[in-house]
Short mmCIF file of C-alpha atoms in Angstrom, two decimals:
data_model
loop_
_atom_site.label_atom_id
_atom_site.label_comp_id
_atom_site.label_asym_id
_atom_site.label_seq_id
_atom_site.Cartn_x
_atom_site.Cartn_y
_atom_site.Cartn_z
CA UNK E 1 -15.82 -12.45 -14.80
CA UNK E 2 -13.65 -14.93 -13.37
CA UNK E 3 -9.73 -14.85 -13.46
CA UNK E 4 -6.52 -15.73 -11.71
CA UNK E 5 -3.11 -13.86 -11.86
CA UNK E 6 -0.55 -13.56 -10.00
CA UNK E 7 2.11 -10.06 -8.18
CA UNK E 8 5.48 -10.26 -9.66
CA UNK E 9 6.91 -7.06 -8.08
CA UNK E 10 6.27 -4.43 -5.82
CA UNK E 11 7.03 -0.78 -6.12
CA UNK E 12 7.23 2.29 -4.27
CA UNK E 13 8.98 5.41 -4.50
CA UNK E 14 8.44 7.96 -1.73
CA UNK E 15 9.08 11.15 -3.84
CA UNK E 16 7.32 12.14 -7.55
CA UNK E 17 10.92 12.28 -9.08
CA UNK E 18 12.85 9.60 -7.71
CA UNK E 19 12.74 5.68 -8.90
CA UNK E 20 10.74 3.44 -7.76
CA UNK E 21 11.87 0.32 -5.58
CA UNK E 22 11.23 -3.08 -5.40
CA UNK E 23 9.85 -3.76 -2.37
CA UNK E 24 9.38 -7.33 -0.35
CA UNK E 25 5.88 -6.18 0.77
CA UNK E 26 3.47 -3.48 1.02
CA UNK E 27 1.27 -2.19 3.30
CA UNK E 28 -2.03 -0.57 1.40
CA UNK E 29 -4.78 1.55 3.51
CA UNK E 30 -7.83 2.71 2.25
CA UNK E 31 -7.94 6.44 1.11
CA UNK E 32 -3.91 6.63 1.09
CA UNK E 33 -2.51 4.04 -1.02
CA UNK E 34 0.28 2.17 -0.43
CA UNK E 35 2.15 2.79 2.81
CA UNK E 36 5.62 4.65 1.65
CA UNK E 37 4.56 5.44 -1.91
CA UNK E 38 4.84 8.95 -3.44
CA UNK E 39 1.02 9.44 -2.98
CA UNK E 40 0.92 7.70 0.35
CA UNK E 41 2.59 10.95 1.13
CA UNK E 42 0.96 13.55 -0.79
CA UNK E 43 4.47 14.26 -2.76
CA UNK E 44 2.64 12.74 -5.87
CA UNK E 45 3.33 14.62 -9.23
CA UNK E 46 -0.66 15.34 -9.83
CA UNK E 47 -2.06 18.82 -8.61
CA UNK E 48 -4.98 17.61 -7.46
CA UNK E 49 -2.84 15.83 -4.62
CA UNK E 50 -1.14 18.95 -3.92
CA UNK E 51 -4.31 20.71 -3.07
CA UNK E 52 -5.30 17.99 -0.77
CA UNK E 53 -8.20 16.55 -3.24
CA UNK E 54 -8.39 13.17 -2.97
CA UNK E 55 -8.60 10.93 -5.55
CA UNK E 56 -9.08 7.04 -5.75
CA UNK E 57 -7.67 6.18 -8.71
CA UNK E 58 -3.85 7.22 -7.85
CA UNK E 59 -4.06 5.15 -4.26
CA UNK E 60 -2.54 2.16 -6.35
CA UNK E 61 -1.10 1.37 -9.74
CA UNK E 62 -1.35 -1.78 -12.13
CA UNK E 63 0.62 -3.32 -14.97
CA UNK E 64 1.08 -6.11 -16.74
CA UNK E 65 4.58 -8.22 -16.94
CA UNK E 66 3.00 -9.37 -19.94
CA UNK E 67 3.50 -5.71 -21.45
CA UNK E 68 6.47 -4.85 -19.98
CA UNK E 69 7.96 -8.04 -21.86
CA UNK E 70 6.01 -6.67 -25.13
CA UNK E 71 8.02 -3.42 -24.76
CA UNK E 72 11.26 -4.97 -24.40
CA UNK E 73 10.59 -6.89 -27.47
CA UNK E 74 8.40 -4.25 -29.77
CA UNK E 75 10.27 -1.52 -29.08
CA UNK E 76 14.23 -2.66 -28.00
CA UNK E 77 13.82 -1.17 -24.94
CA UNK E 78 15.66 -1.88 -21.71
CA UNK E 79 12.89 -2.01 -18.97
CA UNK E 80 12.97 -3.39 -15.83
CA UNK E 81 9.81 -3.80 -13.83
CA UNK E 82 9.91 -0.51 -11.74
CA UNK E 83 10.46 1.64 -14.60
CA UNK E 84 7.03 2.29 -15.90
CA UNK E 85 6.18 3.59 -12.55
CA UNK E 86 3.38 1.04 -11.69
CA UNK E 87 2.99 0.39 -8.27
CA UNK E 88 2.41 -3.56 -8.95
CA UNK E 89 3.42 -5.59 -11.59
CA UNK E 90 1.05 -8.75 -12.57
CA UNK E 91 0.73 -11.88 -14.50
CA UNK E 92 -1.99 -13.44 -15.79
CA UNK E 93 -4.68 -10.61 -15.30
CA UNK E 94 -5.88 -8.21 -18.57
CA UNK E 95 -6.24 -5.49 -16.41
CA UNK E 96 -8.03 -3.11 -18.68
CA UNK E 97 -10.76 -5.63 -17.90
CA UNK E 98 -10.87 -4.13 -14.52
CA UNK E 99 -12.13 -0.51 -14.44
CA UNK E 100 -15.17 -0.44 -12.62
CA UNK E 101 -14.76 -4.20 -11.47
CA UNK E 102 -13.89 -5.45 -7.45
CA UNK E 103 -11.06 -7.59 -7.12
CA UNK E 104 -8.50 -8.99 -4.70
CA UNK E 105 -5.10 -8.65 -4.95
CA UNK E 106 -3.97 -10.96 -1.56
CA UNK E 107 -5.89 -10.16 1.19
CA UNK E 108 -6.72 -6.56 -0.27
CA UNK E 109 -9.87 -5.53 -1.95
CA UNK E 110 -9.65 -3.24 -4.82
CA UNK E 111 -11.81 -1.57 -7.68
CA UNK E 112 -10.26 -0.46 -10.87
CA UNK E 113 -11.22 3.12 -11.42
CA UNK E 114 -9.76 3.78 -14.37
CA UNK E 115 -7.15 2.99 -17.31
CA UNK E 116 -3.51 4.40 -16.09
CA UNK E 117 -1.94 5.77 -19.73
CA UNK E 118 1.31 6.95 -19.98
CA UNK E 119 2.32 11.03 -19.33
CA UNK E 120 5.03 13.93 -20.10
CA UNK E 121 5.66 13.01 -16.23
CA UNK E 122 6.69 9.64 -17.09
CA UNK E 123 8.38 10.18 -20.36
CA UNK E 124 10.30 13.22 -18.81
CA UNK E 125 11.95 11.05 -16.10
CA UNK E 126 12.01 7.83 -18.67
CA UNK E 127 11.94 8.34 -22.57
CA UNK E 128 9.33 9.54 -25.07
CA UNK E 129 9.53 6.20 -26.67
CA UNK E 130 8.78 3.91 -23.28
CA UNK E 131 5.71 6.89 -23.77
CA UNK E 132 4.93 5.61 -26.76
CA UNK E 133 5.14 1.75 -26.09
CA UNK E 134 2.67 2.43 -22.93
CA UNK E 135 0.03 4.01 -25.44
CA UNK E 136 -3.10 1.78 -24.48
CA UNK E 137 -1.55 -0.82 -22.24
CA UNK E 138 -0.27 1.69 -19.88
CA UNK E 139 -2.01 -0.39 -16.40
CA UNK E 140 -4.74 0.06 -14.21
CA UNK E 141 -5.37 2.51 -11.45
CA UNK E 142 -7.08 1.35 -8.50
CA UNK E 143 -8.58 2.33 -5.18
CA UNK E 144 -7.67 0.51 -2.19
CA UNK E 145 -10.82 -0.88 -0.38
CA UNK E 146 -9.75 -2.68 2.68
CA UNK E 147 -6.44 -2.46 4.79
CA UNK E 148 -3.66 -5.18 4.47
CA UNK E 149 -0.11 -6.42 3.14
CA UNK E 150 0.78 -7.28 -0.56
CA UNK E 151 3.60 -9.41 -1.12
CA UNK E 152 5.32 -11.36 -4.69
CA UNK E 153 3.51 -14.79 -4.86
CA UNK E 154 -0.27 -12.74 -4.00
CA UNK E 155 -3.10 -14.16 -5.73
CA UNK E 156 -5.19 -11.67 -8.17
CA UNK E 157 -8.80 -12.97 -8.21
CA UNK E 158 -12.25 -11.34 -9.20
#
């Protein structure tokens, strides 16, 4: 599989309940995430984090402009990029393409674990209907595989 896309955005929040922020860059680490992010810290909203288990596929979230734009006109919802709670916003990339696939995002290396579909957690601090509109095309989580900085403008390549 070959493909080219494109980061739009960047976001972190530091805490499971607060929004997330658009950030200039990031710096991701294998095994932690993204540098500043929620689950970075262990203050992630999943259990499993809060007993110290580890699990790849909430170092780094994925979604698609593409969709967002689809919500905002499917469903007459006001969303800006952060809202979903995606760590990364693309274009260009069908990321449900990804699960079990390498790729690079920048200079990082990555492997989509697993399809990222929308939660009570999300629609608690957001809507049931942005719930709804994520049904299926909710993003990719991901597992960091090498150390480095993603920044707007990165290149998404398999």
């Amino acid at each position: 599989m070959t493909f080219s896309g494109a980061v739009v955005s960047i976001h972190i929040s530091p805490e499971a309940t607060k929004p997330l922020a658009a950030v200039d860059q990031v710096r991701a680490v294998p095994g932690q995430g993204l540098e500043g992010d929620r689950y970075f810290q262990k203050a992630g909203s999943f259990d499993d984090e809060k007993n110290n288990e580890h699990d790849p596929g909430r170092e780094v979230t994925l979604i698609e402009a593409e969709t967002i734009e689809a919500v905002i006109r499917d469903y007459k919802l006001d969303v800006e990029p952060g809202l979903p709670r995606r760590n990364i916003v693309t274009r260009g990339v069908a990321l449900n393409h990804l699960v079990g696939q390498e790729f690079s995002v920048g200079e990082v290396r990555m492997r989509g674990v697993r399809l990222n579909g929308p939660c009570s957690h999300l629609a608690s601090l957001t809507s049931d209907k942005l719930k709804e509109a994520l049904v299926h095309r909710g993003g990719l989580r991901a597992q960091v595989l090498n150390e480095g900085t993603i920044r707007p403008g990165d290149t998404i390549t398999a």
